[in-house]
GROMACS .gro file of N, CA and C in nm:
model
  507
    1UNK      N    1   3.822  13.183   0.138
    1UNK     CA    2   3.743  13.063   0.144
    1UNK      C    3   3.597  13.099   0.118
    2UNK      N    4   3.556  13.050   0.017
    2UNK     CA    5   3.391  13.073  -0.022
    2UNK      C    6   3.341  12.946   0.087
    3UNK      N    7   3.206  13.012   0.126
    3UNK     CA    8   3.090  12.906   0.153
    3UNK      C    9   2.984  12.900   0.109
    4UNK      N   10   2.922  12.815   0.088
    4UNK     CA   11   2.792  12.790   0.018
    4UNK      C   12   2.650  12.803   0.096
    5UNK      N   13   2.582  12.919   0.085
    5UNK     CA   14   2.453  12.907   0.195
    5UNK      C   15   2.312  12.861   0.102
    6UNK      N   16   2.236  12.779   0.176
    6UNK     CA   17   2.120  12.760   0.110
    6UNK      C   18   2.039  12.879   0.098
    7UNK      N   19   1.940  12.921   0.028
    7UNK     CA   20   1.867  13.052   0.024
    7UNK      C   21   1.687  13.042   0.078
    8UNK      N   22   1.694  13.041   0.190
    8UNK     CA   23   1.529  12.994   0.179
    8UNK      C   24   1.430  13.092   0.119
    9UNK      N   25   1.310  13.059   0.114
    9UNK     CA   26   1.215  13.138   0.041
    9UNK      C   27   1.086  13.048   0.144
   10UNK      N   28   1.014  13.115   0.198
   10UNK     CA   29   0.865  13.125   0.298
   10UNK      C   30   0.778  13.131   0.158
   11UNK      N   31   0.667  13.092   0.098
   11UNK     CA   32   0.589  13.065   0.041
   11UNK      C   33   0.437  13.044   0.120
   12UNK      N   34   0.357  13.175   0.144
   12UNK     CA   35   0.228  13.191   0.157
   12UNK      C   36   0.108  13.246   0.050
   13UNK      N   37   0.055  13.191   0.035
   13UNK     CA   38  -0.033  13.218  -0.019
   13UNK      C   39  -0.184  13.134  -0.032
   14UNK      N   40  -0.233  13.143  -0.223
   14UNK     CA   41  -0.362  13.076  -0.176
   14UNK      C   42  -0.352  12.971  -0.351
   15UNK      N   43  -0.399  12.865  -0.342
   15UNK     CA   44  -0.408  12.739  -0.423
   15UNK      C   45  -0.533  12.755  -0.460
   16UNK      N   46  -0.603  12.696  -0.559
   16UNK     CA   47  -0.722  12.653  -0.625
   16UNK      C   48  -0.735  12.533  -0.779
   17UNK      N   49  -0.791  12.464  -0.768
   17UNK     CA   50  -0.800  12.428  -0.883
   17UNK      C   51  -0.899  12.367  -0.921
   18UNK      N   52  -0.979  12.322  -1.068
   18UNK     CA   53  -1.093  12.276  -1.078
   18UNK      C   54  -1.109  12.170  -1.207
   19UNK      N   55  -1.158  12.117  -1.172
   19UNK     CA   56  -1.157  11.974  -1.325
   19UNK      C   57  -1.315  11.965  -1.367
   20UNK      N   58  -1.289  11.996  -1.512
   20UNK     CA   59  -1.420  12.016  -1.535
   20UNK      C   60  -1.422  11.912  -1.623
   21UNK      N   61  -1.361  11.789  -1.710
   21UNK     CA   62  -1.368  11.665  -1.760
   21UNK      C   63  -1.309  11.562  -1.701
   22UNK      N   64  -1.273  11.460  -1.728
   22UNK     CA   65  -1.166  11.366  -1.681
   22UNK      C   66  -1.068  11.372  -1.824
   23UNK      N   67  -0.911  11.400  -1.732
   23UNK     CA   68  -0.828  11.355  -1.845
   23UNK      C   69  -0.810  11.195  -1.890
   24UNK      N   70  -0.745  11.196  -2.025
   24UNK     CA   71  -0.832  11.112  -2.092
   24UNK      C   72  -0.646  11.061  -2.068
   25UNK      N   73  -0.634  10.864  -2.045
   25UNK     CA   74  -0.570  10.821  -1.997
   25UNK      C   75  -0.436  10.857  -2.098
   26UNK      N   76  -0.323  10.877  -2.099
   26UNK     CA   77  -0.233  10.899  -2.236
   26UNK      C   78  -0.257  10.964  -2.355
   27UNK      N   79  -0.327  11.110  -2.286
   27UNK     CA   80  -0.356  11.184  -2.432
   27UNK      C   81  -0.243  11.240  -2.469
   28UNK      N   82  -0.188  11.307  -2.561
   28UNK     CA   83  -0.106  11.392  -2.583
   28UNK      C   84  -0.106  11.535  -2.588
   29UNK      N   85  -0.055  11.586  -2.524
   29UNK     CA   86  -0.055  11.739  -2.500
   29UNK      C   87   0.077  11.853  -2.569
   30UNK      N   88   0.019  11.917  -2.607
   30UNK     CA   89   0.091  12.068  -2.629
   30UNK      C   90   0.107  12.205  -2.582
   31UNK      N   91   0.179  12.278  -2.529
   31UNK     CA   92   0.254  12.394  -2.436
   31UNK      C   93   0.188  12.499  -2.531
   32UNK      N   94   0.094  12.571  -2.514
   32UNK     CA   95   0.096  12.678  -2.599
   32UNK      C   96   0.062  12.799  -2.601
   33UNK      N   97   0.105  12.843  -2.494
   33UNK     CA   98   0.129  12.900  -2.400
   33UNK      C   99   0.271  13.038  -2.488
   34UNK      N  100   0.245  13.197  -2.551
   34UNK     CA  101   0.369  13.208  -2.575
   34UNK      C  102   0.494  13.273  -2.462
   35UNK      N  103   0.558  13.245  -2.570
   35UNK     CA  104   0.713  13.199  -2.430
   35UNK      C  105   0.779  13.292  -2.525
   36UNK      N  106   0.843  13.396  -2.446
   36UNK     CA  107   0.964  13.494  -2.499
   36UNK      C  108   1.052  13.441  -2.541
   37UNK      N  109   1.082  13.308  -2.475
   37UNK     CA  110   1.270  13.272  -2.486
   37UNK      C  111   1.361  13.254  -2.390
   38UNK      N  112   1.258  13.325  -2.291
   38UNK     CA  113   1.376  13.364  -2.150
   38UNK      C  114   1.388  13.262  -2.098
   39UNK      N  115   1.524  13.259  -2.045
   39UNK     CA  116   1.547  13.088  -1.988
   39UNK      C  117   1.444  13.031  -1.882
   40UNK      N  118   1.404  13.145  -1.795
   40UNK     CA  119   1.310  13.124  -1.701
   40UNK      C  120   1.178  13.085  -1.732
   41UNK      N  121   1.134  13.104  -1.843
   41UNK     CA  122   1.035  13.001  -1.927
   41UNK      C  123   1.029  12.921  -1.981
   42UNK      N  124   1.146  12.894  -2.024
   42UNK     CA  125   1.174  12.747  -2.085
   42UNK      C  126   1.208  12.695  -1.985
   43UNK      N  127   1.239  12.684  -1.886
   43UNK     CA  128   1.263  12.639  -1.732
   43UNK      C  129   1.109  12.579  -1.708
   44UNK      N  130   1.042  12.667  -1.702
   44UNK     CA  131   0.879  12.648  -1.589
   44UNK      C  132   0.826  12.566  -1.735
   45UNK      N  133   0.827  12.623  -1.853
   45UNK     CA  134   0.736  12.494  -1.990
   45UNK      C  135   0.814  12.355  -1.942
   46UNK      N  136   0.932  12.357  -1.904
   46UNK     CA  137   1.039  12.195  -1.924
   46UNK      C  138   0.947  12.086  -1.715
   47UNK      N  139   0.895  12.220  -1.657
   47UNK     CA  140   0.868  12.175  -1.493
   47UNK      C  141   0.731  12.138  -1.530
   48UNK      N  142   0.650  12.205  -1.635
   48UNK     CA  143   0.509  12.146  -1.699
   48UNK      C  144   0.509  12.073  -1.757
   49UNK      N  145   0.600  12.031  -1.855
   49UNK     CA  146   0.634  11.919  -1.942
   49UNK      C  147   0.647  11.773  -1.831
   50UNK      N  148   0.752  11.804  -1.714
   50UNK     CA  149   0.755  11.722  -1.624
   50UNK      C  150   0.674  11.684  -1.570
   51UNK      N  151   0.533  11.775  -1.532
   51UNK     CA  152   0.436  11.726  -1.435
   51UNK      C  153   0.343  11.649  -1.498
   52UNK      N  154   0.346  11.714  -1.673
   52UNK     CA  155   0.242  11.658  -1.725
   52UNK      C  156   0.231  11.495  -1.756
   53UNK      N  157   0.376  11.507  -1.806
   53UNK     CA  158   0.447  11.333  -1.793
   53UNK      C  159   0.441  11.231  -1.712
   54UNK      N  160   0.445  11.262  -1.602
   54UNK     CA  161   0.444  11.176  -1.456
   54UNK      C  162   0.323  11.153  -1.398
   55UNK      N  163   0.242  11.218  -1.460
   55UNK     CA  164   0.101  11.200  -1.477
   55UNK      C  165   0.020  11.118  -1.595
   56UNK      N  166   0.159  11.085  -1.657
   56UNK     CA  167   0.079  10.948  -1.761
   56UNK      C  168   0.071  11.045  -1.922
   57UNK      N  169   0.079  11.149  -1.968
   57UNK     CA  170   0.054  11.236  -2.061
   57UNK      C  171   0.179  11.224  -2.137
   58UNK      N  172   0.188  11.278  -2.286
   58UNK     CA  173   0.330  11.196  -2.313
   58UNK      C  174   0.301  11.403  -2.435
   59UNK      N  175   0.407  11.493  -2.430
   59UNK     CA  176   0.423  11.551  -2.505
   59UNK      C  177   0.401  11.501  -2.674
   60UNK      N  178   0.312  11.646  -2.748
   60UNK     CA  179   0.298  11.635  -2.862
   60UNK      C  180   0.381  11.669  -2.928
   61UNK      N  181   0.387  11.642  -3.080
   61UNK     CA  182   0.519  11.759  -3.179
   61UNK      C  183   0.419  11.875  -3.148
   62UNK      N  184   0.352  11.903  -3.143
   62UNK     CA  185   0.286  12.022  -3.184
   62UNK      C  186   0.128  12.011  -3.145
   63UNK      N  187   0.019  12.115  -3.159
   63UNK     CA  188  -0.098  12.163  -3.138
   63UNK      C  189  -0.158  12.105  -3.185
   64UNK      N  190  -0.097  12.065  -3.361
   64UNK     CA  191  -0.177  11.973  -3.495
   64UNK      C  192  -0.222  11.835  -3.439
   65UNK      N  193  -0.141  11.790  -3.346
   65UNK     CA  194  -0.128  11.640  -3.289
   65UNK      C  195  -0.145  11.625  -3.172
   66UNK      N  196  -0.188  11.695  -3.060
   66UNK     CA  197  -0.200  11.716  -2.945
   66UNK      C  198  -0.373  11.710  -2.936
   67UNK      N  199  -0.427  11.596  -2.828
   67UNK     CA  200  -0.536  11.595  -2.770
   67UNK      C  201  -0.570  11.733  -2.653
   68UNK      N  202  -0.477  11.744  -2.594
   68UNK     CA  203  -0.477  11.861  -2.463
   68UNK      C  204  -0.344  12.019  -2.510
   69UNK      N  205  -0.420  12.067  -2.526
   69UNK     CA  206  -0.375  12.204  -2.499
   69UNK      C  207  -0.324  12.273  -2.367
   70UNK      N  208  -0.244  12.330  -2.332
   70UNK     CA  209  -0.191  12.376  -2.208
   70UNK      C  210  -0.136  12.467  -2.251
   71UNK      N  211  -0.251  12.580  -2.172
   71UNK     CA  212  -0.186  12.745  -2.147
   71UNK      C  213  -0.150  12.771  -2.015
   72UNK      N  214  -0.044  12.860  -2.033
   72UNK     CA  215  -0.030  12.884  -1.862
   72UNK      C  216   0.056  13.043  -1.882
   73UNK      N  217   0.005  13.099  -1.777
   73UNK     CA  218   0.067  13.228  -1.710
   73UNK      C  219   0.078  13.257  -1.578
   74UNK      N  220   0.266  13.320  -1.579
   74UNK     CA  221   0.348  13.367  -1.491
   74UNK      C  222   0.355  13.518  -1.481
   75UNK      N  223   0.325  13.595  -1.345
   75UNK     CA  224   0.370  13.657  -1.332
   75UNK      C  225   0.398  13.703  -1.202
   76UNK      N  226   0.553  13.815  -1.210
   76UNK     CA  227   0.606  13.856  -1.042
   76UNK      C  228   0.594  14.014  -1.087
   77UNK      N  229   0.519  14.035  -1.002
   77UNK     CA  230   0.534  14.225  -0.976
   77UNK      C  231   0.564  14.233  -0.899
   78UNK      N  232   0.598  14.397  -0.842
   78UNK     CA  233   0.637  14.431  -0.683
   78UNK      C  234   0.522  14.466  -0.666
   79UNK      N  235   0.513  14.423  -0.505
   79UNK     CA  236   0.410  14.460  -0.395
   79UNK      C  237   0.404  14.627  -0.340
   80UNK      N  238   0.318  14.638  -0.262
   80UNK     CA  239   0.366  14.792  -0.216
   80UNK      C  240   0.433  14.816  -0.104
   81UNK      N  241   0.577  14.867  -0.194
   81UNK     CA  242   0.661  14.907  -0.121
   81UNK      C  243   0.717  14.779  -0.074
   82UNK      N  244   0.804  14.850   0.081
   82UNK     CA  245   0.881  14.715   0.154
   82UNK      C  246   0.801  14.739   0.302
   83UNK      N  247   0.896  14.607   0.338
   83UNK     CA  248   0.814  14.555   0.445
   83UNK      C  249   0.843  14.680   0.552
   84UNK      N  250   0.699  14.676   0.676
   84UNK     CA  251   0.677  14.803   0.783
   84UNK      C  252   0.772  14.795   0.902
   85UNK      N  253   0.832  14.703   0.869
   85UNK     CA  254   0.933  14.735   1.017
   85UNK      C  255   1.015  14.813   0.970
   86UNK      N  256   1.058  14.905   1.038
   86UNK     CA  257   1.194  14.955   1.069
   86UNK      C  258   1.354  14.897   1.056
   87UNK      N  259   1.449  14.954   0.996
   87UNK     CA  260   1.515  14.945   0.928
   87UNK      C  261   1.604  14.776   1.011
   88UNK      N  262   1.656  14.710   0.922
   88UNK     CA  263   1.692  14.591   1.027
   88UNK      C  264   1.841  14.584   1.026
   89UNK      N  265   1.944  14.682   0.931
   89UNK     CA  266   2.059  14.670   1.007
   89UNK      C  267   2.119  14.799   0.920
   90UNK      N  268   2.238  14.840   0.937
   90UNK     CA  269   2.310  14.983   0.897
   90UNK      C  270   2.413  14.873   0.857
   91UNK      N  271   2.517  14.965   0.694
   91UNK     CA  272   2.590  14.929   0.599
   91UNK      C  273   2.653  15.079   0.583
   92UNK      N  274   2.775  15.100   0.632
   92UNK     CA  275   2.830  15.204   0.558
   92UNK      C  276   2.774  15.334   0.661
   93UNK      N  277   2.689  15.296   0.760
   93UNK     CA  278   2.646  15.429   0.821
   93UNK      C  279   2.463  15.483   0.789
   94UNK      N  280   2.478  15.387   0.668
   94UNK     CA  281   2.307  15.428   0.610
   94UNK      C  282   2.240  15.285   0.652
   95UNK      N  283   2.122  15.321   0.709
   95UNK     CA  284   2.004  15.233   0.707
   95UNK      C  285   1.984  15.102   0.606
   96UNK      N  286   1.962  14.993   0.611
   96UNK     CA  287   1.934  14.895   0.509
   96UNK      C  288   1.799  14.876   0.516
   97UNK      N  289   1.737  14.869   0.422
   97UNK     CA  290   1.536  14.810   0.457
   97UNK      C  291   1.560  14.696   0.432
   98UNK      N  292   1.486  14.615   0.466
   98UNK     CA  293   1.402  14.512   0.419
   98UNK      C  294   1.417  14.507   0.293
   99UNK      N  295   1.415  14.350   0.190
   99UNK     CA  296   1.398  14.397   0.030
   99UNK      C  297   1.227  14.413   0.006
  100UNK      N  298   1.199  14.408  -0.121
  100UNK     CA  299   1.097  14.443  -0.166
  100UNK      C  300   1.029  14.369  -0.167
  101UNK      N  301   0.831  14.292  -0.148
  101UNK     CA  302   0.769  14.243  -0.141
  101UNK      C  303   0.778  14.253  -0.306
  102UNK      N  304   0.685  14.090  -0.351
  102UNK     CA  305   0.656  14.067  -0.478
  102UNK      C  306   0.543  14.003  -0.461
  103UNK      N  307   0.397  14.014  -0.567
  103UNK     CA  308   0.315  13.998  -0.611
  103UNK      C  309   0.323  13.908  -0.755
  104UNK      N  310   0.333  13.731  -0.688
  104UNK     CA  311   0.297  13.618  -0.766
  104UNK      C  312   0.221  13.529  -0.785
  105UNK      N  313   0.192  13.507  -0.965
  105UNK     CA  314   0.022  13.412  -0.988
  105UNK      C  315   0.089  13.357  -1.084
  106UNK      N  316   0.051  13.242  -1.121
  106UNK     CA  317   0.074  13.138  -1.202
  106UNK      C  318  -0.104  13.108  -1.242
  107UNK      N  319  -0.091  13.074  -1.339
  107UNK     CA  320  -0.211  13.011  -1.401
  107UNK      C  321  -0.234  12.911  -1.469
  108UNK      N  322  -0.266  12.811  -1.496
  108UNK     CA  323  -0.263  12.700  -1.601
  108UNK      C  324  -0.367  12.645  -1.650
  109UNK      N  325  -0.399  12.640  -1.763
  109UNK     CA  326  -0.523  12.588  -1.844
  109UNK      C  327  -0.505  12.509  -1.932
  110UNK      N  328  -0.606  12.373  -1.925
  110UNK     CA  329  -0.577  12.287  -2.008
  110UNK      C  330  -0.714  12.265  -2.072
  111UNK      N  331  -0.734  12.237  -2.222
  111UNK     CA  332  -0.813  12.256  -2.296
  111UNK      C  333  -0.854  12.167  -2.444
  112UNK      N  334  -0.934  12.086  -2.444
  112UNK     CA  335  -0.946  11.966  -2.570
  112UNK      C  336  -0.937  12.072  -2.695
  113UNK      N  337  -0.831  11.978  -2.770
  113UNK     CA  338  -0.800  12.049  -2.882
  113UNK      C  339  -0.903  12.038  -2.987
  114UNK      N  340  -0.971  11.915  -3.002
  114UNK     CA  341  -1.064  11.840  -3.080
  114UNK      C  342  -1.185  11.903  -3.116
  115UNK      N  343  -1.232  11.937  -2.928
  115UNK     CA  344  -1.385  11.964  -2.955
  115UNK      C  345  -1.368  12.107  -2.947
  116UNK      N  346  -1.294  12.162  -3.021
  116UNK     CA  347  -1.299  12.336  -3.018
  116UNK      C  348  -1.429  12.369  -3.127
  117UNK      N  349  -1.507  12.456  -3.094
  117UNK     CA  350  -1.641  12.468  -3.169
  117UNK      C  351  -1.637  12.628  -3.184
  118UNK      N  352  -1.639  12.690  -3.297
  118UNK     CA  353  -1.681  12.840  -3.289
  118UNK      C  354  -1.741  12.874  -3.171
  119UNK      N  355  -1.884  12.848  -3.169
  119UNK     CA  356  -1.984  12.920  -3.115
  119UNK      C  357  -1.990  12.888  -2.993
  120UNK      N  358  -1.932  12.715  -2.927
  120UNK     CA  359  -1.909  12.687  -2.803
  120UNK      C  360  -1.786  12.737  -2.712
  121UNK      N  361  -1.684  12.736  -2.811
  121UNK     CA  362  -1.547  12.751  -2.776
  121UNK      C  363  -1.485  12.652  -2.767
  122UNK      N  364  -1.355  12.616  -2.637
  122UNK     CA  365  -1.293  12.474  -2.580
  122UNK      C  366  -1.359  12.434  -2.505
  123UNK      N  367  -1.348  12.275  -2.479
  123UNK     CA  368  -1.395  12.212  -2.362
  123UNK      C  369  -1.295  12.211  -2.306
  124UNK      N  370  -1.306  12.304  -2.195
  124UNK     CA  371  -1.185  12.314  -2.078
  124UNK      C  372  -1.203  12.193  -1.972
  125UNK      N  373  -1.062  12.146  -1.983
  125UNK     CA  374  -1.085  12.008  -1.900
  125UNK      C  375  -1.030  12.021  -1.727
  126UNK      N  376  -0.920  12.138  -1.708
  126UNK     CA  377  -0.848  12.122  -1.567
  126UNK      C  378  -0.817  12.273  -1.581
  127UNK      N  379  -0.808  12.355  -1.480
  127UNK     CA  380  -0.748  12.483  -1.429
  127UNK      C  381  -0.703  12.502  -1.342
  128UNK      N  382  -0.587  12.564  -1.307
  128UNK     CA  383  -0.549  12.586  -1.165
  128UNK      C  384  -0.464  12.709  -1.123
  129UNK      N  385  -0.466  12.780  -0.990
  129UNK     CA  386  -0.415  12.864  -1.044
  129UNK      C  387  -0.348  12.873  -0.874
  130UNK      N  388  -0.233  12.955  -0.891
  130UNK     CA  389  -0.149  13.007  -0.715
  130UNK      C  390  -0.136  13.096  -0.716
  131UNK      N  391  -0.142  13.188  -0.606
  131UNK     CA  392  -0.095  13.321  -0.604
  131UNK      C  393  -0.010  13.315  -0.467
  132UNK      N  394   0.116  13.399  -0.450
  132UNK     CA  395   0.166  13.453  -0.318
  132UNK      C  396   0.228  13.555  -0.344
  133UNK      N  397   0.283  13.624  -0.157
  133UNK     CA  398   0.370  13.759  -0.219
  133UNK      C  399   0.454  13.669  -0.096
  134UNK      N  400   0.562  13.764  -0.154
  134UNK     CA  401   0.721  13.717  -0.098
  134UNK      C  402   0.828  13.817  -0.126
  135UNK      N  403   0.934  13.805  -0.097
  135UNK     CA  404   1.047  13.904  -0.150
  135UNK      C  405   1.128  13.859  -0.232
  136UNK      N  406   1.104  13.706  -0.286
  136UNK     CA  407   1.254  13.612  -0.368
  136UNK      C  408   1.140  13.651  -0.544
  137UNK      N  409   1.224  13.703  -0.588
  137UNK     CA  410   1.150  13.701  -0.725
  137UNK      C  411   1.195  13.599  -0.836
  138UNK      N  412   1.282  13.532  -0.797
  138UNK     CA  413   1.362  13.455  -0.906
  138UNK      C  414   1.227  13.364  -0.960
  139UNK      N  415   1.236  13.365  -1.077
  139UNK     CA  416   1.104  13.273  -1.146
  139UNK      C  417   1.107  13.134  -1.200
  140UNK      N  418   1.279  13.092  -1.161
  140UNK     CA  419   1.263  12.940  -1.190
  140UNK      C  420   1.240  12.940  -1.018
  141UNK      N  421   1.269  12.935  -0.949
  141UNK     CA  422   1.270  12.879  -0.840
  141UNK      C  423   1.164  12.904  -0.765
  142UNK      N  424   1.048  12.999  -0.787
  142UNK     CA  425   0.900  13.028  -0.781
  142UNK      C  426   0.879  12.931  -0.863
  143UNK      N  427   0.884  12.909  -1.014
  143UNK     CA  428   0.805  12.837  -1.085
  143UNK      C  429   0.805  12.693  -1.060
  144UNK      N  430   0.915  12.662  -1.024
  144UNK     CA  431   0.965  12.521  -0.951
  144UNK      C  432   0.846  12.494  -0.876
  145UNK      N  433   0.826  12.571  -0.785
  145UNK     CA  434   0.754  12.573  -0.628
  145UNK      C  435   0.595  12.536  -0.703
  146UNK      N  436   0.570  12.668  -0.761
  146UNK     CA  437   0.428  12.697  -0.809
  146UNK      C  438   0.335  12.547  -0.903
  147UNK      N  439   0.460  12.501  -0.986
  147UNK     CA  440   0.443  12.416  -1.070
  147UNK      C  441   0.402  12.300  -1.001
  148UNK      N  442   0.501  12.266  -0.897
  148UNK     CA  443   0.451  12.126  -0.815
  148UNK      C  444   0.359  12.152  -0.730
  149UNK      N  445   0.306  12.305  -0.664
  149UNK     CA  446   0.197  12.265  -0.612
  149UNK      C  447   0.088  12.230  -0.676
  150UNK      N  448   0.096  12.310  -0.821
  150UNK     CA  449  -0.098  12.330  -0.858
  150UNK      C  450  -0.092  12.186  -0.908
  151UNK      N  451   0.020  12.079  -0.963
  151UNK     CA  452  -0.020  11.959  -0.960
  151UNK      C  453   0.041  11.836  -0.886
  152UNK      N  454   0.008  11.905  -0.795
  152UNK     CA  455  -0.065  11.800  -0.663
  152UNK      C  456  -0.214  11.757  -0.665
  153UNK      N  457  -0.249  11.871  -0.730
  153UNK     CA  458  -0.468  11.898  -0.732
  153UNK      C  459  -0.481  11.879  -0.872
  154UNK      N  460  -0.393  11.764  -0.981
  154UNK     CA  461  -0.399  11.744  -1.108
  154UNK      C  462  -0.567  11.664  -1.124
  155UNK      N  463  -0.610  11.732  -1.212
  155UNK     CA  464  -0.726  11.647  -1.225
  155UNK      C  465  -0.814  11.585  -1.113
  156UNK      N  466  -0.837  11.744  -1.032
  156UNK     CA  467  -0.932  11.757  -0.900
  156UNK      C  468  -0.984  11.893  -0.910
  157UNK      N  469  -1.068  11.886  -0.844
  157UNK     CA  470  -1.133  12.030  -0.825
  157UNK      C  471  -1.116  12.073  -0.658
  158UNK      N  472  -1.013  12.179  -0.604
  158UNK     CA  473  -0.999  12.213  -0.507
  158UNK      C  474  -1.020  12.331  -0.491
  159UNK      N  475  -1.099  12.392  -0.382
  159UNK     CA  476  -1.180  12.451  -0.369
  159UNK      C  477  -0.993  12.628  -0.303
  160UNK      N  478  -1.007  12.725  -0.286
  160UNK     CA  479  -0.904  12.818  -0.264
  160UNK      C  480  -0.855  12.747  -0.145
  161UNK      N  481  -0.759  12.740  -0.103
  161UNK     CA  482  -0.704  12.689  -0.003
  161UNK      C  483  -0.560  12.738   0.025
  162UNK      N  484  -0.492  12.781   0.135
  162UNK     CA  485  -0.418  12.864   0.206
  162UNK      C  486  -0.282  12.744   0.216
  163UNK      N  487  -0.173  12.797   0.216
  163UNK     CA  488  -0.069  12.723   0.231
  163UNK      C  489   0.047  12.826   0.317
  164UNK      N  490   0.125  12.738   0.317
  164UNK     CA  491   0.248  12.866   0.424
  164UNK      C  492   0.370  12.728   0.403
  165UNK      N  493   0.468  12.734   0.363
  165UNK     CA  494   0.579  12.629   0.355
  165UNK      C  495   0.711  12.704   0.285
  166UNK      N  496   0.792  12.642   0.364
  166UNK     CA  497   0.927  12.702   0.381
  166UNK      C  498   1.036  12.623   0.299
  167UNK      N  499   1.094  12.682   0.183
  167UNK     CA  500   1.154  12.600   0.117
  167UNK      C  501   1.306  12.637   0.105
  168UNK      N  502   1.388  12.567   0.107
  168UNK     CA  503   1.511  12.582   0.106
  168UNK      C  504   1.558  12.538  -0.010
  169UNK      N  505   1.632  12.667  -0.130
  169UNK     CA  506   1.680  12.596  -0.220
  169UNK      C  507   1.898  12.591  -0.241
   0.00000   0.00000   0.00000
């Protein structure tokens, strides 16, 4: 008989984000951002695509046709080492540790495609960025997390701010 357990994941870390224009009501935006392929990125582009939508923004074909630009970067490293307690249960006679701490940031930048100027650059309109460490490295289910927090603070400027929430997926 299989059973099905939920997997939680504790999520601490720190939020920020900052709006340096107003988005402009139903612009159209483009992902451009590059993406390997890995499903786990086309996962987190399809959770940006979502946020950006529900926020009134309607996907471009492309960069050529897109008012807003959107870059964004993921990444999970390991932390150092595993966690300092002492071993928390024996398998076989040998010690089990703790798994491994991970070191995660998401980033997202959104940027007028229009007024790009050599010498000025973009007019960056919204940024935001999360960081936490944890031991679940899976990156849709971080990116899930990461994605809906930084837009919550869509088109605000929030200053670093601390979070701690327990998610069950």
């Amino acid at each position: 008989m299989l059973v099905a357990c939920a997997a939680p994941s504790t999520y601490t870390g720190y939020v920020s984000s900052k709006a340096y224009t107003d988005v402009e009501p139903n612009a159209s935006f483009a992902i451009v951002s590059p993406n390997s392929g890995s499903m786990a990125e086309v996962e987190v582009e399809n959770l940006i695509t979502e946020a950006m939508t529900a926020r009134g923004l309607t996907r471009a074909a492309g960069i050529d046709t897109a008012d807003i630009a959107v870059i964004y970067s993921m990444s999970t490293a390991p932390g150092r080492g595993t966690s300092s307690t002492t071993a928390q249960s024996v398998r076989d006679g040998a010690p089990v540790e703790p798994p491994g701490r991970y070191n995660r940031h998401m980033q997202v930048l959104l940027y007028k495609v229009r007024d790009f100027d050599e010498a000025d650059g973009a007019t960056i309109v919204w940024q935001a960025e999360i960081s936490d460490v944890d031991s679940n490295a899976d990156e849709v289910n971080v990116g899930e997390f990461f994605v809906s927090t930084l837009f919550e603070n869509f088109g605000k400027t929030k200053p670093r701010d601390s979070f701690h929430r327990l998610v069950v997926y």
